Amino acid sequence: MSSTKKPKQATRADVARMAGVSESTVSYALTGVRPISEDTRERIEEAMKTLGYVPNAMAQALASKKSGLLALLFPVGERGFGETDFEYVEAAAEAAEEDGYQLLLWPNAVEDTASLKKIVAQGLVEGVLLMEVRSQDPRVEVLRESGTPFCLIGRTDDSQDLTYVDADFSQWGPMAIHHLADLGHTNIGVISMRGELVEAGYGPVVRTEKPLIEVAQRAGVHVTIKHPKPTIRAGRQAFEELLQEQPDITAIIGFNEPAFIGALEVAGARGIRIPEDLSVLSFGLSDEAANMTVPAQTTINVDGPELGRMAVQYLIARLNGDKKSVLQNLTQPQFFDRGSTGPAPQLRG
């Protein structure tokens, strides 16, 4: 019975002996922490090649504190993950790769600060992007205390000294109400995000709903808001309730991508014509997502992929030593008319 011994794997010490240098010098050559002469580097590389030495990538990263990894904290369970969200993440990942980084999606809940403390303490990532930002977000303090560079896609109530990119949600509601009121709509429904997010202080929904309600009151427009879960079934139920409670409703606004699909399904099943019988407008949908329904949806939104790219650029600027300037961008909303809104039915002869 014969046995074969597995060949011994070369170590850093073996490389150092063959190259005639110390182990620490080999480490410097691998991590770039300290400069070494070109001649020494060539001897070390030749020894590694001869011995077949493969450096431990993770050990290398920890030693140099440069892992080449960025973490994107996106608590997917908060409100689901739609086509528009995917475009944010995809653009951020592409921007990171262009600068030599890889982006890891970290889907843990906002409240799971213990896991966040662990990941930053281990030094596995160089920087962090935060999404689904709350008005008072516990993750911000964890990152501040750890000294980990980070950038928010969104903002807290007190963001004066934070690096962030965000949409100016305070304008979305007024824009929608003015547009629909100008078309003669006086009874409008809103399929918004689930109530728990409102109670938790989730920035986009809080900053959108309050001015929407205020402007509607001043314009004499009645608004009924529903907060269903982010599912098609919940959206169907929410719209059925709206029609039962407000049979004279002539327009609906969506701010819950999957639920709003359910609402549109109900409209189609009931033979409600868009925009002849019901005007439809959505917040925050990407161009691709808005064109996935029939009819395509008129929207108020921002360029999500551009925000994703900008957030990565701001974070990498921090990693490259820009710690003096406050990098912030508040993007203005854009209105895209795709024909799903029209004059209120009572104004047609």
Tab-separated table of N, CA, C and O in Angstrom, residues 157-241:
chain	number	residue	atom	x	y	z
A	157	ASP	N	-31.319	63.500	10.169
A	157	ASP	CA	-31.796	64.854	10.465
A	157	ASP	C	-30.632	65.804	10.705
A	157	ASP	O	-30.677	66.975	10.327
A	158	ASP	N	-29.590	65.294	11.363
A	158	ASP	CA	-28.401	66.099	11.641
A	158	ASP	C	-27.262	65.587	10.762
A	158	ASP	O	-26.505	64.709	11.167
A	159	SER	N	-27.155	66.129	9.562
A	159	SER	CA	-26.154	65.653	8.598
A	159	SER	C	-25.109	66.707	8.259
A	159	SER	O	-24.405	66.589	7.265
A	160	GLN	N	-25.014	67.717	9.094
A	160	GLN	CA	-24.154	68.850	8.771
A	160	GLN	C	-22.715	68.460	8.479
A	160	GLN	O	-22.086	68.985	7.564
A	161	ASP	N	-22.191	67.487	9.248
A	161	ASP	CA	-20.789	67.114	9.079
A	161	ASP	C	-20.623	65.752	8.404
A	161	ASP	O	-19.540	65.162	8.438
A	162	LEU	N	-21.691	65.242	7.775
A	162	LEU	CA	-21.640	63.925	7.146
A	162	LEU	C	-21.476	64.031	5.632
A	162	LEU	O	-21.920	64.998	5.010
A	163	THR	N	-20.839	63.022	5.070
A	163	THR	CA	-20.729	62.917	3.620
A	163	THR	C	-21.938	62.142	3.107
A	163	THR	O	-22.196	61.025	3.556
A	164	TYR	N	-22.698	62.751	2.189
A	164	TYR	CA	-23.894	62.065	1.694
A	164	TYR	C	-24.272	62.538	0.295
A	164	TYR	O	-23.868	63.610	-0.162
A	165	VAL	N	-25.065	61.688	-0.366
A	165	VAL	CA	-25.803	62.082	-1.567
A	165	VAL	C	-27.260	61.724	-1.283
A	165	VAL	O	-27.549	60.714	-0.642
A	166	ASP	N	-28.172	62.566	-1.734
A	166	ASP	CA	-29.578	62.304	-1.437
A	166	ASP	C	-30.455	63.046	-2.434
A	166	ASP	O	-30.012	63.993	-3.108
A	167	ALA	N	-31.696	62.612	-2.527
A	167	ALA	CA	-32.695	63.325	-3.320
A	167	ALA	C	-33.399	64.319	-2.410
A	167	ALA	O	-33.573	64.062	-1.209
A	168	ASP	N	-33.816	65.453	-2.969
A	168	ASP	CA	-34.549	66.441	-2.188
A	168	ASP	C	-36.026	66.035	-2.167
A	168	ASP	O	-36.851	66.550	-2.918
A	169	PHE	N	-36.347	65.096	-1.279
A	169	PHE	CA	-37.701	64.541	-1.228
A	169	PHE	C	-38.744	65.577	-0.835
A	169	PHE	O	-39.931	65.387	-1.116
A	170	SER	N	-38.334	66.652	-0.204
A	170	SER	CA	-39.310	67.658	0.230
A	170	SER	C	-40.042	68.292	-0.948
A	170	SER	O	-41.114	68.877	-0.772
A	171	GLN	N	-39.487	68.166	-2.149
A	171	GLN	CA	-40.122	68.764	-3.323
A	171	GLN	C	-41.044	67.802	-4.066
A	171	GLN	O	-41.857	68.217	-4.885
A	172	TRP	N	-40.905	66.494	-3.800
A	172	TRP	CA	-41.647	65.511	-4.581
A	172	TRP	C	-43.161	65.641	-4.401
A	172	TRP	O	-43.916	65.673	-5.378
A	173	GLY	N	-43.606	65.683	-3.144
A	173	GLY	CA	-45.040	65.790	-2.867
A	173	GLY	C	-45.663	67.043	-3.448
A	173	GLY	O	-46.683	66.968	-4.154
A	174	PRO	N	-45.105	68.231	-3.167
A	174	PRO	CA	-45.661	69.449	-3.754
A	174	PRO	C	-45.713	69.418	-5.284
A	174	PRO	O	-46.697	69.874	-5.882
A	175	MET	N	-44.677	68.889	-5.928
A	175	MET	CA	-44.686	68.808	-7.394
A	175	MET	C	-45.862	67.964	-7.878
A	175	MET	O	-46.566	68.320	-8.832
A	176	ALA	N	-46.076	66.809	-7.209
A	176	ALA	CA	-47.161	65.910	-7.615
A	176	ALA	C	-48.523	66.561	-7.398
A	176	ALA	O	-49.401	66.512	-8.279
A	177	ILE	N	-48.721	67.180	-6.242
A	177	ILE	CA	-50.015	67.801	-5.940
A	177	ILE	C	-50.302	68.952	-6.899
A	177	ILE	O	-51.418	69.074	-7.423
A	178	HIS	N	-49.321	69.797	-7.149
A	178	HIS	CA	-49.528	70.920	-8.073
A	178	HIS	C	-49.882	70.408	-9.465
A	178	HIS	O	-50.788	70.943	-10.125
A	179	HIS	N	-49.174	69.371	-9.912
A	179	HIS	CA	-49.441	68.823	-11.247
A	179	HIS	C	-50.860	68.279	-11.338
A	179	HIS	O	-51.603	68.592	-12.300
A	180	LEU	N	-51.270	67.495	-10.356
A	180	LEU	CA	-52.593	66.882	-10.402
A	180	LEU	C	-53.704	67.895	-10.141
A	180	LEU	O	-54.777	67.824	-10.760
A	181	ALA	N	-53.449	68.842	-9.242
A	181	ALA	CA	-54.454	69.880	-8.974
A	181	ALA	C	-54.682	70.740	-10.217
A	181	ALA	O	-55.817	71.135	-10.510
A	182	ASP	N	-53.614	71.028	-10.952
A	182	ASP	CA	-53.749	71.806	-12.190
A	182	ASP	C	-54.595	71.066	-13.222
A	182	ASP	O	-55.188	71.695	-14.117
A	183	LEU	N	-54.646	69.734	-13.103
A	183	LEU	CA	-55.467	68.928	-14.013
A	183	LEU	C	-56.888	68.747	-13.483
A	183	LEU	O	-57.701	68.046	-14.098
A	184	GLY	N	-57.183	69.371	-12.337
A	184	GLY	CA	-58.540	69.340	-11.795
A	184	GLY	C	-58.814	68.245	-10.786
A	184	GLY	O	-59.953	68.066	-10.350
A	185	HIS	N	-57.812	67.522	-10.355
A	185	HIS	CA	-58.019	66.436	-9.389
A	185	HIS	C	-58.127	67.005	-7.977
A	185	HIS	O	-57.258	67.773	-7.537
A	186	THR	N	-59.182	66.615	-7.274
A	186	THR	CA	-59.383	67.107	-5.902
A	186	THR	C	-59.468	65.980	-4.885
A	186	THR	O	-59.582	66.238	-3.686
A	187	ASN	N	-59.435	64.722	-5.355
A	187	ASN	CA	-59.478	63.568	-4.455
A	187	ASN	C	-58.420	62.564	-4.917
A	187	ASN	O	-58.579	61.920	-5.952
A	188	ILE	N	-57.347	62.477	-4.147
A	188	ILE	CA	-56.167	61.715	-4.571
A	188	ILE	C	-55.811	60.675	-3.523
A	188	ILE	O	-55.847	60.936	-2.313
A	189	GLY	N	-55.454	59.485	-3.988
A	189	GLY	CA	-54.978	58.428	-3.098
A	189	GLY	C	-53.473	58.258	-3.217
A	189	GLY	O	-52.895	58.559	-4.269
A	190	VAL	N	-52.846	57.792	-2.157
A	190	VAL	CA	-51.396	57.554	-2.162
A	190	VAL	C	-51.127	56.142	-1.652
A	190	VAL	O	-51.574	55.771	-0.564
A	191	ILE	N	-50.435	55.341	-2.452
A	191	ILE	CA	-49.960	54.025	-2.013
A	191	ILE	C	-48.508	54.229	-1.598
A	191	ILE	O	-47.598	54.212	-2.414
A	192	SER	N	-48.301	54.448	-0.309
A	192	SER	CA	-46.979	54.799	0.202
A	192	SER	C	-46.288	53.574	0.807
A	192	SER	O	-46.764	52.446	0.693
A	193	MET	N	-45.158	53.810	1.441
A	193	MET	CA	-44.400	52.725	2.065
A	193	MET	C	-45.068	52.295	3.366
A	193	MET	O	-45.896	53.015	3.925
A	194	ARG	N	-44.692	51.126	3.833
A	194	ARG	CA	-45.367	50.559	4.998
A	194	ARG	C	-45.192	51.438	6.237
A	194	ARG	O	-44.203	52.155	6.390
A	195	GLY	N	-46.188	51.359	7.120
A	195	GLY	CA	-46.251	52.246	8.267
A	195	GLY	C	-45.064	52.165	9.197
A	195	GLY	O	-44.672	53.165	9.812
A	196	GLU	N	-44.453	50.974	9.312
A	196	GLU	CA	-43.310	50.827	10.211
A	196	GLU	C	-42.151	51.730	9.802
A	196	GLU	O	-41.396	52.213	10.654
A	197	LEU	N	-41.997	51.953	8.497
A	197	LEU	CA	-40.916	52.825	8.033
A	197	LEU	C	-41.188	54.280	8.399
A	197	LEU	O	-40.273	55.039	8.704
A	198	VAL	N	-42.453	54.670	8.351
A	198	VAL	CA	-42.823	56.033	8.759
A	198	VAL	C	-42.513	56.213	10.243
A	198	VAL	O	-41.907	57.216	10.653
A	199	GLU	N	-42.928	55.241	11.042
A	199	GLU	CA	-42.704	55.314	12.494
A	199	GLU	C	-41.215	55.287	12.829
A	199	GLU	O	-40.773	55.917	13.800
A	200	ALA	N	-40.423	54.581	12.028
A	200	ALA	CA	-38.981	54.470	12.284
A	200	ALA	C	-38.215	55.701	11.815
A	200	ALA	O	-37.018	55.813	12.056
A	201	GLY	N	-38.905	56.613	11.120
A	201	GLY	CA	-38.229	57.830	10.656
A	201	GLY	C	-37.425	57.618	9.400
A	201	GLY	O	-36.391	58.276	9.196
A	202	TYR	N	-37.871	56.710	8.509
A	202	TYR	CA	-37.172	56.484	7.248
A	202	TYR	C	-37.253	57.750	6.405
A	202	TYR	O	-38.335	58.195	6.014
A	203	GLY	N	-36.091	58.347	6.126
A	203	GLY	CA	-36.001	59.677	5.537
A	203	GLY	C	-36.866	59.939	4.322
A	203	GLY	O	-37.652	60.907	4.298
A	204	PRO	N	-36.764	59.123	3.245
A	204	PRO	CA	-37.520	59.432	2.031
A	204	PRO	C	-39.022	59.561	2.238
A	204	PRO	O	-39.651	60.507	1.748
A	205	VAL	N	-39.627	58.627	2.996
A	205	VAL	CA	-41.082	58.676	3.152
A	205	VAL	C	-41.504	59.811	4.077
A	205	VAL	O	-42.505	60.497	3.830
A	206	VAL	N	-40.740	60.056	5.130
A	206	VAL	CA	-41.067	61.138	6.060
A	206	VAL	C	-40.960	62.490	5.360
A	206	VAL	O	-41.849	63.354	5.483
A	207	ARG	N	-39.873	62.683	4.607
A	207	ARG	CA	-39.658	63.970	3.946
A	207	ARG	C	-40.585	64.184	2.755
A	207	ARG	O	-40.761	65.311	2.306
A	208	THR	N	-41.168	63.106	2.241
A	208	THR	CA	-42.094	63.230	1.119
A	208	THR	C	-43.519	63.480	1.582
A	208	THR	O	-44.213	64.358	1.054
A	209	GLU	N	-43.964	62.719	2.570
A	209	GLU	CA	-45.376	62.775	2.949
A	209	GLU	C	-45.783	64.093	3.617
A	209	GLU	O	-46.855	64.635	3.328
A	210	LYS	N	-44.955	64.606	4.517
A	210	LYS	CA	-45.343	65.801	5.266
A	210	LYS	C	-45.619	66.992	4.349
A	210	LYS	O	-46.712	67.593	4.417
A	211	PRO	N	-44.700	67.380	3.450
A	211	PRO	CA	-45.011	68.520	2.572
A	211	PRO	C	-46.124	68.205	1.575
A	211	PRO	O	-46.855	69.113	1.172
A	212	LEU	N	-46.268	66.939	1.189
A	212	LEU	CA	-47.369	66.574	0.289
A	212	LEU	C	-48.706	66.890	0.952
A	212	LEU	O	-49.593	67.498	0.328
A	213	ILE	N	-48.860	66.488	2.202
A	213	ILE	CA	-50.107	66.734	2.924
A	213	ILE	C	-50.343	68.223	3.110
A	213	ILE	O	-51.460	68.735	2.917
A	214	GLU	N	-49.290	68.959	3.464
A	214	GLU	CA	-49.422	70.402	3.702
A	214	GLU	C	-49.857	71.139	2.442
A	214	GLU	O	-50.757	71.994	2.480
A	215	VAL	N	-49.233	70.823	1.320
A	215	VAL	CA	-49.571	71.496	0.061
A	215	VAL	C	-50.972	71.107	-0.397
A	215	VAL	O	-51.729	71.939	-0.908
A	216	ALA	N	-51.354	69.849	-0.203
A	216	ALA	CA	-52.692	69.397	-0.582
A	216	ALA	C	-53.760	70.155	0.208
A	216	ALA	O	-54.779	70.576	-0.351
A	217	GLN	N	-53.536	70.346	1.482
A	217	GLN	CA	-54.495	71.083	2.310
A	217	GLN	C	-54.655	72.511	1.825
A	217	GLN	O	-55.780	73.034	1.729
A	218	ARG	N	-53.532	73.139	1.498
A	218	ARG	CA	-53.616	74.529	1.007
A	218	ARG	C	-54.309	74.613	-0.351
A	218	ARG	O	-54.943	75.620	-0.674
A	219	ALA	N	-54.171	73.559	-1.154
A	219	ALA	CA	-54.760	73.559	-2.495
A	219	ALA	C	-56.200	73.058	-2.501
A	219	ALA	O	-56.837	73.020	-3.555
A	220	GLY	N	-56.720	72.661	-1.337
A	220	GLY	CA	-58.081	72.154	-1.266
A	220	GLY	C	-58.229	70.764	-1.861
A	220	GLY	O	-59.308	70.391	-2.339
A	221	VAL	N	-57.168	69.993	-1.809
A	221	VAL	CA	-57.166	68.638	-2.358
A	221	VAL	C	-57.247	67.641	-1.208
A	221	VAL	O	-56.474	67.715	-0.242
A	222	HIS	N	-58.174	66.682	-1.308
A	222	HIS	CA	-58.302	65.640	-0.283
A	222	HIS	C	-57.349	64.495	-0.618
A	222	HIS	O	-57.340	63.992	-1.738
A	223	VAL	N	-56.545	64.086	0.367
A	223	VAL	CA	-55.558	63.020	0.162
A	223	VAL	C	-55.798	61.902	1.173
A	223	VAL	O	-55.955	62.159	2.369
A	224	THR	N	-55.825	60.668	0.677
A	224	THR	CA	-55.920	59.494	1.539
A	224	THR	C	-54.676	58.647	1.313
A	224	THR	O	-54.393	58.247	0.176
A	225	ILE	N	-53.922	58.394	2.388
A	225	ILE	CA	-52.659	57.665	2.266
A	225	ILE	C	-52.798	56.269	2.859
A	225	ILE	O	-53.314	56.095	3.963
A	226	LYS	N	-52.341	55.274	2.118
A	226	LYS	CA	-52.277	53.897	2.580
A	226	LYS	C	-50.811	53.487	2.711
A	226	LYS	O	-49.970	53.890	1.909
A	227	HIS	N	-50.525	52.651	3.732
A	227	HIS	CA	-49.157	52.210	3.989
A	227	HIS	C	-49.071	50.680	3.953
A	227	HIS	O	-48.841	50.033	4.985
A	228	PRO	N	-49.234	50.068	2.784
A	228	PRO	CA	-49.186	48.607	2.708
A	228	PRO	C	-47.760	48.067	2.758
A	228	PRO	O	-46.789	48.793	2.563
A	229	LYS	N	-47.659	46.763	2.986
A	229	LYS	CA	-46.371	46.092	2.887
A	229	LYS	C	-45.901	46.127	1.427
A	229	LYS	O	-46.711	46.303	0.517
A	230	PRO	N	-44.600	45.931	1.190
A	230	PRO	CA	-44.093	46.003	-0.179
A	230	PRO	C	-44.328	44.713	-0.970
A	230	PRO	O	-43.391	44.038	-1.400
A	231	THR	N	-45.618	44.371	-1.143
A	231	THR	CA	-45.964	43.192	-1.926
A	231	THR	C	-47.108	43.533	-2.868
A	231	THR	O	-47.896	44.457	-2.605
A	232	ILE	N	-47.220	42.781	-3.946
A	232	ILE	CA	-48.293	43.008	-4.913
A	232	ILE	C	-49.653	42.761	-4.267
A	232	ILE	O	-50.604	43.535	-4.460
A	233	ARG	N	-49.745	41.698	-3.472
A	233	ARG	CA	-51.019	41.398	-2.811
A	233	ARG	C	-51.448	42.521	-1.885
A	233	ARG	O	-52.625	42.923	-1.874
A	234	ALA	N	-50.501	43.057	-1.101
A	234	ALA	CA	-50.829	44.156	-0.186
A	234	ALA	C	-51.259	45.392	-0.968
A	234	ALA	O	-52.139	46.138	-0.525
A	235	GLY	N	-50.652	45.617	-2.133
A	235	GLY	CA	-51.031	46.753	-2.966
A	235	GLY	C	-52.439	46.621	-3.517
A	235	GLY	O	-53.181	47.607	-3.584
A	236	ARG	N	-52.806	45.390	-3.891
A	236	ARG	CA	-54.180	45.159	-4.376
A	236	ARG	C	-55.189	45.514	-3.281
A	236	ARG	O	-56.179	46.207	-3.519
A	237	GLN	N	-54.914	45.011	-2.076
A	237	GLN	CA	-55.820	45.258	-0.956
A	237	GLN	C	-55.911	46.741	-0.624
A	237	GLN	O	-57.002	47.274	-0.379
A	238	ALA	N	-54.768	47.424	-0.635
A	238	ALA	CA	-54.753	48.851	-0.295
A	238	ALA	C	-55.582	49.659	-1.292
A	238	ALA	O	-56.332	50.572	-0.914
A	239	PHE	N	-55.468	49.311	-2.588
A	239	PHE	CA	-56.221	50.064	-3.588
A	239	PHE	C	-57.711	49.742	-3.519
A	239	PHE	O	-58.559	50.625	-3.712
A	240	GLU	N	-58.049	48.483	-3.229
A	240	GLU	CA	-59.462	48.129	-3.039
A	240	GLU	C	-60.049	48.944	-1.887
A	240	GLU	O	-61.184	49.443	-1.977
A	241	GLU	N	-59.295	49.103	-0.811
A	241	GLU	CA	-59.761	49.903	0.326
A	241	GLU	C	-59.933	51.360	-0.073
A	241	GLU	O	-60.915	52.015	0.332
